[in-house]
Amino acid sequence: MEQILVYFFTYKEAIFVIALSIFLGIEVISNVPSVLHTPLMSGANAISGVIIIGGIILVGHADTTTLSLELILGFFAVIFGTLNVVGGFVVTDRMLEMFKKKKRP
Amino acid sequence: MGETILELSYLISALLFVVGLKLLSHPETARRGNFYAGGGMVLAMITTLLLHKDTGGNGISLTNVWIILSAITMGSVMGWIVARRVKMTAMPQLVSLFNASGGAASALVALLEFPNADMNNLGSVLVTILGLIIGSVAFSGSMIAYGKLDGKVKDIFSGIMTYINLLLLVVVVVLSVYIMISGQTPEQLNWVIYLLLGVSLLYGIMFVMPIGGADMPVVISLLNSFTGIAAAMAGFIYNNQAMILGGILVGAAGTILTLLMCKAMNRSLLNVIIGSFGGGGTSAAN
């Protein structure tokens, strides 16, 4: 228990960020019209690809002299992360493109 | 100097995520919003690659930069081609597929960072375990959702599945607590962490399996918010503000979006999750 409290204290800024971003996330999208549900979901999905930063850091400091598990799986983590980011944003753009055409007859 | 610029770029990225999400929720500005959020991501990726330093103060060496760049190129080409070529009607399953890959990335990062976790610091062990569990549930769940929307996986529902899911959840909790309190080194706990990975993957499958095909968009949205939370947990491992903010933002927005989608369908989230309406026979009566 005490350790958890120490952890809280060490990361207090990050925990503040979390608490505030929860409200921010709720506020930012609370008035979305239902036609935008799917594109918004897809856009949010692309943002969740921030894990790519973690992948970059992981592989960035992996030992490259041997073919370790860290290097191989980390390599895949970066590929998967990029797939999420690039695919996510491109597919959202395509959805919205379609949306625009429909709106303008 | 470099580290200040890196943190500053993370701040700009985080702001671009927020503004992007905001613009995405209005029809006129949605496309611009998507562009902003994408820009924030590219910025964070480039500055991390160039400026990130580990705790020893070493930057990313050139060999590693090339390895990362080749992985990014492969991922980008694949993502681009798939996203461009797929039929308009197949968009939802594609989103699910991309969400699965994000979940897989989170699970892998947590799995590979576990050996470096400080076992005396329970908080840091906890975020690593949570990243692994949530990431792998998001991965396997999204794959099943993809399969269902693509017509490859059929709905399977039976009353016993609720109990199996509960049992799996208990196993996940027990394994997590064991890792945290056993006082063993990460090497000794290696088998537990792989077991936890396996059970979490199984839970993701069992969680989505009984849910009816028509409810899949809601489930994808829910799993999407899981991926966001998993990314935020990984952000804790690296104490990376951009990851924490981006992840939690998606986690919160995704959860609200899930509820909004349920509301638009006149369903409650609980009904969707339990799957009592889904899967064949039981649905029609209600």
mmCIF file of C-alpha atoms in Angstrom:
data_model
loop_
_atom_site.group_PDB
_atom_site.id
_atom_site.type_symbol
_atom_site.label_atom_id
_atom_site.label_comp_id
_atom_site.label_asym_id
_atom_site.label_seq_id
_atom_site.Cartn_x
_atom_site.Cartn_y
_atom_site.Cartn_z
ATOM 1 C CA MET A 1 0.000 0.000 0.000
ATOM 2 C CA GLU A 2 2.729 2.404 1.011
ATOM 3 C CA GLN A 3 4.576 1.647 -2.203
ATOM 4 C CA ILE A 4 1.519 2.559 -4.241
ATOM 5 C CA LEU A 5 1.331 5.870 -2.390
ATOM 6 C CA VAL A 6 5.013 6.514 -3.042
ATOM 7 C CA TYR A 7 4.381 5.732 -6.686
ATOM 8 C CA PHE A 8 1.499 8.172 -6.698
ATOM 9 C CA PHE A 9 3.746 10.838 -5.264
ATOM 10 C CA THR A 10 6.547 10.181 -7.757
ATOM 11 C CA TYR A 11 4.176 10.387 -10.681
ATOM 12 C CA LYS A 12 1.833 13.025 -9.331
ATOM 13 C CA GLU A 13 2.127 15.205 -12.452
ATOM 14 C CA ALA A 14 1.236 12.281 -14.683
ATOM 15 C CA ILE A 15 -1.724 11.409 -12.476
ATOM 16 C CA PHE A 16 -2.953 14.992 -12.701
ATOM 17 C CA VAL A 17 -2.620 14.732 -16.466
ATOM 18 C CA ILE A 18 -4.711 11.552 -16.378
ATOM 19 C CA ALA A 19 -7.462 13.038 -14.240
ATOM 20 C CA LEU A 20 -7.720 16.126 -16.422
ATOM 21 C CA SER A 21 -7.490 14.262 -19.729
ATOM 22 C CA ILE A 22 -10.409 12.058 -18.731
ATOM 23 C CA PHE A 23 -12.599 15.153 -18.462
ATOM 24 C CA LEU A 24 -11.035 16.613 -21.575
ATOM 25 C CA GLY A 25 -11.767 13.447 -23.550
ATOM 26 C CA ILE A 26 -15.380 13.471 -22.385
ATOM 27 C CA GLU A 27 -15.884 17.179 -23.059
ATOM 28 C CA VAL A 28 -14.195 17.248 -26.437
ATOM 29 C CA ILE A 29 -16.506 14.746 -28.083
ATOM 30 C CA SER A 30 -19.699 15.091 -26.070
ATOM 31 C CA ASN A 31 -21.606 16.926 -28.817
ATOM 32 C CA VAL A 32 -20.730 14.711 -31.723
ATOM 33 C CA PRO A 33 -23.549 14.067 -34.222
ATOM 34 C CA SER A 34 -24.251 10.385 -34.768
ATOM 35 C CA VAL A 35 -23.152 10.489 -38.441
ATOM 36 C CA LEU A 36 -19.635 11.174 -37.182
ATOM 37 C CA HIS A 37 -19.530 8.267 -34.722
ATOM 38 C CA THR A 38 -17.616 5.923 -37.003
ATOM 39 C CA PRO A 39 -15.060 8.472 -38.317
ATOM 40 C CA LEU A 40 -14.491 9.713 -34.778
ATOM 41 C CA MET A 41 -13.959 6.167 -33.549
ATOM 42 C CA SER A 42 -11.496 5.610 -36.368
ATOM 43 C CA GLY A 43 -9.690 8.892 -35.651
ATOM 44 C CA ALA A 44 -9.463 8.088 -31.942
ATOM 45 C CA ASN A 45 -8.166 4.654 -32.885
ATOM 46 C CA ALA A 46 -5.382 6.284 -34.891
ATOM 47 C CA ILE A 47 -4.466 8.463 -31.901
ATOM 48 C CA SER A 48 -4.259 5.380 -29.690
ATOM 49 C CA GLY A 49 -1.354 4.461 -31.943
ATOM 50 C CA VAL A 50 0.809 6.735 -29.724
ATOM 51 C CA ILE A 51 2.098 3.420 -28.443
ATOM 52 C CA ILE A 52 4.441 3.721 -31.436
ATOM 53 C CA ILE A 53 6.481 6.177 -29.324
ATOM 54 C CA GLY A 54 6.974 3.384 -26.793
ATOM 55 C CA GLY A 55 7.977 1.022 -29.585
ATOM 56 C CA ILE A 56 10.516 3.525 -30.901
ATOM 57 C CA ILE A 57 12.006 4.006 -27.422
ATOM 58 C CA LEU A 58 12.115 0.232 -26.854
ATOM 59 C CA VAL A 59 13.862 -0.629 -30.115
ATOM 60 C CA GLY A 60 15.924 2.563 -29.918
ATOM 61 C CA HIS A 61 17.752 1.294 -26.866
ATOM 62 C CA ALA A 62 17.739 -2.412 -27.678
ATOM 63 C CA ASP A 63 21.059 -4.195 -28.062
ATOM 64 C CA THR A 64 21.649 -4.668 -31.784
ATOM 65 C CA THR A 65 24.764 -6.823 -31.504
ATOM 66 C CA THR A 66 22.708 -9.978 -30.988
ATOM 67 C CA LEU A 67 19.362 -10.954 -32.415
ATOM 68 C CA SER A 68 17.533 -10.774 -29.089
ATOM 69 C CA LEU A 69 13.860 -11.327 -28.423
ATOM 70 C CA GLU A 70 13.655 -7.667 -27.481
ATOM 71 C CA LEU A 71 14.895 -6.622 -30.907
ATOM 72 C CA ILE A 72 12.707 -8.993 -32.925
ATOM 73 C CA LEU A 73 9.452 -8.462 -31.021
ATOM 74 C CA GLY A 74 10.227 -4.743 -30.651
ATOM 75 C CA PHE A 75 10.602 -4.531 -34.414
ATOM 76 C CA PHE A 76 7.128 -6.041 -34.758
ATOM 77 C CA ALA A 77 5.785 -3.659 -32.119
ATOM 78 C CA VAL A 78 6.977 -0.715 -34.234
ATOM 79 C CA ILE A 79 5.428 -2.222 -37.378
ATOM 80 C CA PHE A 80 2.105 -2.825 -35.586
ATOM 81 C CA GLY A 81 2.154 0.656 -34.073
ATOM 82 C CA THR A 82 2.819 2.289 -37.444
ATOM 83 C CA LEU A 83 0.104 0.195 -39.025
ATOM 84 C CA ASN A 84 -2.308 1.515 -36.414
ATOM 85 C CA VAL A 85 -1.223 5.139 -36.912
ATOM 86 C CA VAL A 86 -0.923 5.312 -40.713
ATOM 87 C CA GLY A 87 -3.825 2.986 -41.475
ATOM 88 C CA GLY A 88 -5.980 4.723 -38.883
ATOM 89 C CA PHE A 89 -5.482 8.236 -40.197
ATOM 90 C CA VAL A 90 -5.743 7.238 -43.868
ATOM 91 C CA VAL A 91 -8.941 5.270 -43.326
ATOM 92 C CA THR A 92 -10.470 8.135 -41.313
ATOM 93 C CA ASP A 93 -9.613 10.515 -44.128
ATOM 94 C CA ARG A 94 -11.291 8.238 -46.635
ATOM 95 C CA MET A 95 -14.442 8.043 -44.528
ATOM 96 C CA LEU A 96 -14.585 11.819 -44.215
ATOM 97 C CA GLU A 97 -13.924 12.260 -47.926
ATOM 98 C CA MET A 98 -16.987 10.160 -48.633
ATOM 99 C CA PHE A 99 -18.902 12.151 -46.065
ATOM 100 C CA LYS A 100 -18.054 15.447 -47.768
ATOM 101 C CA LYS A 101 -19.151 14.237 -51.192
ATOM 102 C CA LYS A 102 -22.495 13.161 -49.815
ATOM 103 C CA LYS A 103 -23.070 16.517 -48.191
ATOM 104 C CA ARG A 104 -22.355 18.474 -51.369
ATOM 105 C CA PRO A 105 -24.650 17.218 -54.113
ATOM 106 C CA MET B 1 18.590 21.285 -24.668
ATOM 107 C CA GLY B 2 17.558 18.274 -26.717
ATOM 108 C CA GLU B 3 15.390 16.922 -23.945
ATOM 109 C CA THR B 4 13.625 20.250 -23.535
ATOM 110 C CA ILE B 5 12.831 20.339 -27.252
ATOM 111 C CA LEU B 6 11.585 16.736 -27.012
ATOM 112 C CA GLU B 7 9.252 17.545 -24.112
ATOM 113 C CA LEU B 8 8.089 20.682 -25.917
ATOM 114 C CA SER B 9 7.312 18.666 -29.027
ATOM 115 C CA TYR B 10 5.336 16.215 -26.861
ATOM 116 C CA LEU B 11 3.342 19.143 -25.531
ATOM 117 C CA ILE B 12 2.579 20.327 -29.075
ATOM 118 C CA SER B 13 1.642 16.776 -30.101
ATOM 119 C CA ALA B 14 -0.670 16.416 -27.117
ATOM 120 C CA LEU B 15 -2.359 19.726 -27.954
ATOM 121 C CA LEU B 16 -2.736 18.644 -31.582
ATOM 122 C CA PHE B 17 -4.401 15.413 -30.406
ATOM 123 C CA VAL B 18 -6.906 17.361 -28.311
ATOM 124 C CA VAL B 19 -7.621 19.951 -31.026
ATOM 125 C CA GLY B 20 -7.770 17.215 -33.651
ATOM 126 C CA LEU B 21 -10.314 15.216 -31.663
ATOM 127 C CA LYS B 22 -12.347 18.359 -31.055
ATOM 128 C CA LEU B 23 -12.413 19.234 -34.769
ATOM 129 C CA LEU B 24 -13.201 15.624 -35.633
ATOM 130 C CA SER B 25 -16.491 15.887 -33.809
ATOM 131 C CA HIS B 26 -17.844 18.610 -36.134
ATOM 132 C CA PRO B 27 -18.833 17.786 -39.700
ATOM 133 C CA GLU B 28 -17.252 20.848 -41.357
ATOM 134 C CA THR B 29 -13.910 20.575 -39.613
ATOM 135 C CA ALA B 30 -13.589 16.802 -39.258
ATOM 136 C CA ARG B 31 -11.079 16.288 -42.041
ATOM 137 C CA ARG B 32 -8.847 19.067 -40.783
ATOM 138 C CA GLY B 33 -9.028 17.562 -37.297
ATOM 139 C CA ASN B 34 -7.844 14.207 -38.571
ATOM 140 C CA PHE B 35 -4.970 15.971 -40.307
ATOM 141 C CA TYR B 36 -3.966 17.832 -37.131
ATOM 142 C CA ALA B 37 -3.975 14.670 -35.017
ATOM 143 C CA GLY B 38 -1.904 12.882 -37.662
ATOM 144 C CA GLY B 39 0.532 15.798 -37.705
ATOM 145 C CA GLY B 40 0.887 15.568 -33.932
ATOM 146 C CA MET B 41 1.721 11.897 -34.230
ATOM 147 C CA VAL B 42 4.347 12.409 -36.944
ATOM 148 C CA LEU B 43 5.939 15.192 -34.898
ATOM 149 C CA ALA B 44 6.162 13.006 -31.788
ATOM 150 C CA MET B 45 7.607 10.115 -33.798
ATOM 151 C CA ILE B 46 10.324 12.233 -35.451
ATOM 152 C CA THR B 47 11.414 14.050 -32.288
ATOM 153 C CA THR B 48 11.476 10.793 -30.292
ATOM 154 C CA LEU B 49 13.658 9.178 -32.917
ATOM 155 C CA LEU B 50 16.078 12.118 -33.013
ATOM 156 C CA LEU B 51 16.135 13.295 -29.428
ATOM 157 C CA HIS B 52 15.188 10.499 -27.047
ATOM 158 C CA LYS B 53 17.789 9.608 -24.428
ATOM 159 C CA ASP B 54 17.704 6.669 -22.033
ATOM 160 C CA THR B 55 18.327 7.049 -18.290
ATOM 161 C CA GLY B 56 22.073 6.809 -18.938
ATOM 162 C CA GLY B 57 21.861 9.803 -21.277
ATOM 163 C CA ASN B 58 22.564 7.830 -24.449
ATOM 164 C CA GLY B 59 20.656 8.781 -27.565
ATOM 165 C CA ILE B 60 19.333 6.290 -30.104
ATOM 166 C CA SER B 61 22.286 4.981 -32.100
ATOM 167 C CA LEU B 62 22.368 5.053 -35.883
ATOM 168 C CA THR B 63 21.942 1.277 -36.290
ATOM 169 C CA ASN B 64 18.804 1.372 -34.162
ATOM 170 C CA VAL B 65 17.509 4.381 -36.075
ATOM 171 C CA TRP B 66 17.793 2.405 -39.318
ATOM 172 C CA ILE B 67 16.055 -0.597 -37.803
ATOM 173 C CA ILE B 68 13.218 1.614 -36.548
ATOM 174 C CA LEU B 69 12.940 3.455 -39.842
ATOM 175 C CA SER B 70 12.695 0.204 -41.772
ATOM 176 C CA ALA B 71 9.952 -1.033 -39.418
ATOM 177 C CA ILE B 72 8.103 2.283 -39.771
ATOM 178 C CA THR B 73 8.409 2.114 -43.556
ATOM 179 C CA MET B 74 7.027 -1.422 -43.642
ATOM 180 C CA GLY B 75 4.142 -0.503 -41.346
ATOM 181 C CA SER B 76 3.359 2.670 -43.309
ATOM 182 C CA VAL B 77 3.357 0.962 -46.698
ATOM 183 C CA MET B 78 1.152 -1.861 -45.425
ATOM 184 C CA GLY B 79 -1.209 0.511 -43.612
ATOM 185 C CA TRP B 80 -1.441 2.857 -46.562
ATOM 186 C CA ILE B 81 -2.120 0.172 -49.139
ATOM 187 C CA VAL B 82 -4.704 -1.649 -47.037
ATOM 188 C CA ALA B 83 -6.464 1.577 -46.025
ATOM 189 C CA ARG B 84 -6.567 2.861 -49.609
ATOM 190 C CA ARG B 85 -7.605 -0.338 -51.327
ATOM 191 C CA VAL B 86 -10.300 -1.684 -49.062
ATOM 192 C CA LYS B 87 -13.928 -1.313 -50.106
ATOM 193 C CA MET B 88 -15.997 1.385 -48.415
ATOM 194 C CA THR B 89 -18.324 -1.224 -46.959
ATOM 195 C CA ALA B 90 -15.414 -2.980 -45.262
ATOM 196 C CA MET B 91 -14.320 0.087 -43.272
ATOM 197 C CA PRO B 92 -15.543 -0.979 -39.807
ATOM 198 C CA GLN B 93 -13.640 -4.264 -39.841
ATOM 199 C CA LEU B 94 -10.558 -2.416 -41.045
ATOM 200 C CA VAL B 95 -10.759 -0.054 -38.080
ATOM 201 C CA SER B 96 -10.995 -3.144 -35.893
ATOM 202 C CA LEU B 97 -7.945 -4.662 -37.563
ATOM 203 C CA PHE B 98 -5.914 -1.490 -37.016
ATOM 204 C CA ASN B 99 -7.081 -1.373 -33.424
ATOM 205 C CA ALA B 100 -5.893 -4.944 -33.008
ATOM 206 C CA SER B 101 -2.458 -3.997 -34.266
ATOM 207 C CA GLY B 102 -2.313 -1.101 -31.801
ATOM 208 C CA GLY B 103 -3.278 -3.465 -28.988
ATOM 209 C CA ALA B 104 -0.615 -5.935 -30.091
ATOM 210 C CA ALA B 105 1.998 -3.176 -30.065
ATOM 211 C CA SER B 106 0.990 -2.197 -26.504
ATOM 212 C CA ALA B 107 1.100 -5.790 -25.304
ATOM 213 C CA LEU B 108 4.517 -6.349 -26.894
ATOM 214 C CA VAL B 109 5.984 -3.174 -25.389
ATOM 215 C CA ALA B 110 4.719 -4.148 -21.924
ATOM 216 C CA LEU B 111 5.940 -7.737 -22.336
ATOM 217 C CA LEU B 112 9.420 -6.614 -23.359
ATOM 218 C CA GLU B 113 9.657 -3.971 -20.665
ATOM 219 C CA PHE B 114 8.695 -6.398 -17.911
ATOM 220 C CA PRO B 115 12.256 -7.759 -17.448
ATOM 221 C CA ASN B 116 13.400 -4.169 -16.795
ATOM 222 C CA ALA B 117 10.668 -3.498 -14.243
ATOM 223 C CA ASP B 118 11.778 -2.633 -10.743
ATOM 224 C CA MET B 119 10.127 -5.365 -8.669
ATOM 225 C CA ASN B 120 10.463 -3.262 -5.517
ATOM 226 C CA ASN B 121 8.336 -0.589 -7.094
ATOM 227 C CA LEU B 122 4.852 -2.079 -7.127
ATOM 228 C CA GLY B 123 3.387 0.875 -9.025
ATOM 229 C CA SER B 124 5.717 0.362 -11.950
ATOM 230 C CA VAL B 125 5.039 -3.396 -11.963
ATOM 231 C CA LEU B 126 1.311 -2.689 -11.885
ATOM 232 C CA VAL B 127 1.326 -0.373 -14.927
ATOM 233 C CA THR B 128 3.424 -2.881 -16.878
ATOM 234 C CA ILE B 129 1.022 -5.730 -16.068
ATOM 235 C CA LEU B 130 -2.016 -3.576 -16.860
ATOM 236 C CA GLY B 131 -0.485 -2.558 -20.194
ATOM 237 C CA LEU B 132 0.051 -6.215 -21.023
ATOM 238 C CA ILE B 133 -3.447 -7.351 -19.994
ATOM 239 C CA ILE B 134 -5.407 -4.499 -21.578
ATOM 240 C CA GLY B 135 -3.272 -4.513 -24.725
ATOM 241 C CA SER B 136 -3.694 -8.226 -25.317
ATOM 242 C CA VAL B 137 -7.436 -8.178 -24.597
ATOM 243 C CA ALA B 138 -7.766 -5.307 -27.105
ATOM 244 C CA PHE B 139 -5.720 -7.288 -29.630
ATOM 245 C CA SER B 140 -7.523 -10.620 -29.492
ATOM 246 C CA GLY B 141 -10.935 -8.996 -29.000
ATOM 247 C CA SER B 142 -10.448 -6.761 -32.029
ATOM 248 C CA MET B 143 -9.314 -9.700 -34.128
ATOM 249 C CA ILE B 144 -12.535 -11.552 -33.266
ATOM 250 C CA ALA B 145 -14.568 -8.395 -33.980
ATOM 251 C CA TYR B 146 -12.792 -8.147 -37.316
ATOM 252 C CA GLY B 147 -13.542 -11.782 -38.065
ATOM 253 C CA LYS B 148 -17.216 -11.359 -37.198
ATOM 254 C CA LEU B 149 -17.676 -8.277 -39.370
ATOM 255 C CA ASP B 150 -15.832 -9.958 -42.188
ATOM 256 C CA GLY B 151 -18.074 -13.011 -41.857
ATOM 257 C CA LYS B 152 -15.194 -15.298 -40.877
ATOM 258 C CA VAL B 153 -16.263 -15.874 -37.276
ATOM 259 C CA LYS B 154 -19.767 -16.909 -36.299
ATOM 260 C CA ASP B 155 -21.562 -15.801 -33.151
ATOM 261 C CA ILE B 156 -21.257 -18.404 -30.445
ATOM 262 C CA PHE B 157 -23.359 -17.934 -27.401
ATOM 263 C CA SER B 158 -24.118 -20.177 -24.494
ATOM 264 C CA GLY B 159 -24.928 -19.372 -20.899
ATOM 265 C CA ILE B 160 -21.803 -21.090 -19.640
ATOM 266 C CA MET B 161 -19.598 -18.521 -21.375
ATOM 267 C CA THR B 162 -20.485 -15.879 -18.808
ATOM 268 C CA TYR B 163 -19.037 -18.143 -16.116
ATOM 269 C CA ILE B 164 -15.958 -18.996 -18.151
ATOM 270 C CA ASN B 165 -15.334 -15.280 -18.676
ATOM 271 C CA LEU B 166 -15.669 -14.597 -14.977
ATOM 272 C CA LEU B 167 -13.291 -17.451 -14.240
ATOM 273 C CA LEU B 168 -10.747 -16.110 -16.736
ATOM 274 C CA LEU B 169 -11.023 -12.683 -15.169
ATOM 275 C CA VAL B 170 -10.347 -14.169 -11.731
ATOM 276 C CA VAL B 171 -7.303 -16.012 -13.100
ATOM 277 C CA VAL B 172 -6.002 -12.741 -14.572
ATOM 278 C CA VAL B 173 -6.370 -10.987 -11.226
ATOM 279 C CA VAL B 174 -4.783 -13.880 -9.291
ATOM 280 C CA LEU B 175 -1.785 -14.039 -11.639
ATOM 281 C CA SER B 176 -1.341 -10.256 -11.455
ATOM 282 C CA VAL B 177 -1.436 -10.249 -7.673
ATOM 283 C CA TYR B 178 0.996 -13.185 -7.608
ATOM 284 C CA ILE B 179 3.461 -11.271 -9.790
ATOM 285 C CA MET B 180 3.202 -8.252 -7.547
ATOM 286 C CA ILE B 181 3.548 -9.903 -4.152
ATOM 287 C CA SER B 182 5.687 -12.999 -4.794
ATOM 288 C CA GLY B 183 8.902 -11.001 -4.389
ATOM 289 C CA GLN B 184 10.646 -12.920 -7.165
ATOM 290 C CA THR B 185 12.818 -11.462 -9.903
ATOM 291 C CA PRO B 186 11.410 -10.832 -13.383
ATOM 292 C CA GLU B 187 13.402 -13.836 -14.704
ATOM 293 C CA GLN B 188 11.771 -16.154 -12.182
ATOM 294 C CA LEU B 189 8.378 -14.727 -13.049
ATOM 295 C CA ASN B 190 8.878 -15.162 -16.775
ATOM 296 C CA TRP B 191 6.468 -18.117 -17.023
ATOM 297 C CA VAL B 192 3.785 -16.244 -15.069
ATOM 298 C CA ILE B 193 3.962 -13.268 -17.394
ATOM 299 C CA TYR B 194 3.590 -15.485 -20.478
ATOM 300 C CA LEU B 195 0.734 -17.323 -18.795
ATOM 301 C CA LEU B 196 -0.877 -13.977 -18.043
ATOM 302 C CA LEU B 197 -0.439 -13.003 -21.688
ATOM 303 C CA GLY B 198 -2.097 -16.237 -22.799
ATOM 304 C CA VAL B 199 -5.042 -15.943 -20.414
ATOM 305 C CA SER B 200 -5.566 -12.291 -21.372
ATOM 306 C CA LEU B 201 -5.589 -13.174 -25.064
ATOM 307 C CA LEU B 202 -8.112 -15.926 -24.351
ATOM 308 C CA TYR B 203 -10.227 -13.534 -22.332
ATOM 309 C CA GLY B 204 -10.319 -11.072 -25.256
ATOM 310 C CA ILE B 205 -11.596 -13.841 -27.529
ATOM 311 C CA MET B 206 -14.192 -15.076 -25.052
ATOM 312 C CA PHE B 207 -15.296 -11.543 -24.277
ATOM 313 C CA VAL B 208 -16.218 -10.692 -27.873
ATOM 314 C CA MET B 209 -17.368 -14.162 -28.977
ATOM 315 C CA PRO B 210 -20.931 -14.083 -27.557
ATOM 316 C CA ILE B 211 -21.637 -10.519 -28.716
ATOM 317 C CA GLY B 212 -23.908 -10.278 -31.735
ATOM 318 C CA GLY B 213 -22.559 -9.080 -35.075
ATOM 319 C CA ALA B 214 -24.833 -6.030 -35.147
ATOM 320 C CA ASP B 215 -23.274 -4.770 -31.912
ATOM 321 C CA MET B 216 -19.738 -4.956 -33.266
ATOM 322 C CA PRO B 217 -19.291 -1.192 -33.875
ATOM 323 C CA VAL B 218 -20.003 -0.588 -30.185
ATOM 324 C CA VAL B 219 -17.560 -3.312 -29.175
ATOM 325 C CA ILE B 220 -14.875 -1.948 -31.491
ATOM 326 C CA SER B 221 -15.313 1.470 -29.931
ATOM 327 C CA LEU B 222 -14.958 -0.090 -26.472
ATOM 328 C CA LEU B 223 -11.858 -2.055 -27.481
ATOM 329 C CA ASN B 224 -10.500 1.132 -29.014
ATOM 330 C CA SER B 225 -10.698 2.841 -25.650
ATOM 331 C CA PHE B 226 -8.896 -0.206 -24.173
ATOM 332 C CA THR B 227 -6.051 0.301 -26.636
ATOM 333 C CA GLY B 228 -5.858 3.929 -25.563
ATOM 334 C CA ILE B 229 -5.611 2.952 -21.895
ATOM 335 C CA ALA B 230 -2.971 0.316 -22.692
ATOM 336 C CA ALA B 231 -0.932 2.973 -24.514
ATOM 337 C CA ALA B 232 -1.248 5.260 -21.505
ATOM 338 C CA MET B 233 0.017 2.468 -19.213
ATOM 339 C CA ALA B 234 3.041 2.090 -21.477
ATOM 340 C CA GLY B 235 3.383 5.868 -21.207
ATOM 341 C CA PHE B 236 3.795 5.393 -17.468
ATOM 342 C CA ILE B 237 6.599 2.876 -18.042
ATOM 343 C CA TYR B 238 8.534 5.539 -19.976
ATOM 344 C CA ASN B 239 7.094 8.491 -18.029
ATOM 345 C CA ASN B 240 6.117 9.892 -21.413
ATOM 346 C CA GLN B 241 3.500 12.636 -21.209
ATOM 347 C CA ALA B 242 2.457 12.463 -24.866
ATOM 348 C CA MET B 243 1.649 8.772 -24.536
ATOM 349 C CA ILE B 244 -0.159 9.233 -21.236
ATOM 350 C CA LEU B 245 -2.273 12.137 -22.455
ATOM 351 C CA GLY B 246 -2.958 10.682 -25.899
ATOM 352 C CA GLY B 247 -3.843 7.296 -24.440
ATOM 353 C CA ILE B 248 -6.129 8.542 -21.701
ATOM 354 C CA LEU B 249 -7.764 10.998 -24.091
ATOM 355 C CA VAL B 250 -8.660 8.118 -26.389
ATOM 356 C CA GLY B 251 -9.653 5.990 -23.412
ATOM 357 C CA ALA B 252 -12.088 8.619 -22.120
ATOM 358 C CA ALA B 253 -13.392 9.769 -25.502
ATOM 359 C CA GLY B 254 -13.711 6.149 -26.617
ATOM 360 C CA THR B 255 -15.734 5.210 -23.545
ATOM 361 C CA ILE B 256 -18.101 8.154 -24.010
ATOM 362 C CA LEU B 257 -18.349 7.428 -27.715
ATOM 363 C CA THR B 258 -19.231 3.821 -26.866
ATOM 364 C CA LEU B 259 -22.039 5.025 -24.609
ATOM 365 C CA LEU B 260 -23.265 7.466 -27.275
ATOM 366 C CA MET B 261 -23.297 4.689 -29.854
ATOM 367 C CA CYS B 262 -25.280 2.469 -27.489
ATOM 368 C CA LYS B 263 -27.730 5.292 -26.965
ATOM 369 C CA ALA B 264 -28.111 5.819 -30.714
ATOM 370 C CA MET B 265 -28.975 2.125 -30.999
ATOM 371 C CA ASN B 266 -31.334 2.239 -28.023
ATOM 372 C CA ARG B 267 -29.266 -0.292 -26.122
ATOM 373 C CA SER B 268 -27.479 -0.276 -22.832
ATOM 374 C CA LEU B 269 -23.772 -1.049 -22.702
ATOM 375 C CA LEU B 270 -24.374 -3.795 -20.166
ATOM 376 C CA ASN B 271 -26.730 -5.558 -22.551
ATOM 377 C CA VAL B 272 -24.162 -5.385 -25.302
ATOM 378 C CA ILE B 273 -21.343 -6.689 -23.118
ATOM 379 C CA ILE B 274 -23.239 -9.562 -21.546
ATOM 380 C CA GLY B 275 -24.252 -10.452 -25.062
ATOM 381 C CA SER B 276 -27.673 -11.553 -23.945
ATOM 382 C CA PHE B 277 -29.209 -9.894 -26.995
ATOM 383 C CA GLY B 278 -26.533 -11.114 -29.301
ATOM 384 C CA GLY B 279 -25.811 -14.434 -30.885
ATOM 385 C CA GLY B 280 -28.714 -16.164 -32.528
ATOM 386 C CA GLY B 281 -31.587 -17.666 -30.547
ATOM 387 C CA THR B 282 -31.795 -15.602 -27.420
ATOM 388 C CA SER B 283 -32.029 -12.270 -29.198
ATOM 389 C CA ALA B 284 -35.360 -12.402 -30.981
ATOM 390 C CA ALA B 285 -37.463 -12.960 -27.885
ATOM 391 C CA ASN B 286 -36.442 -9.656 -26.372
#
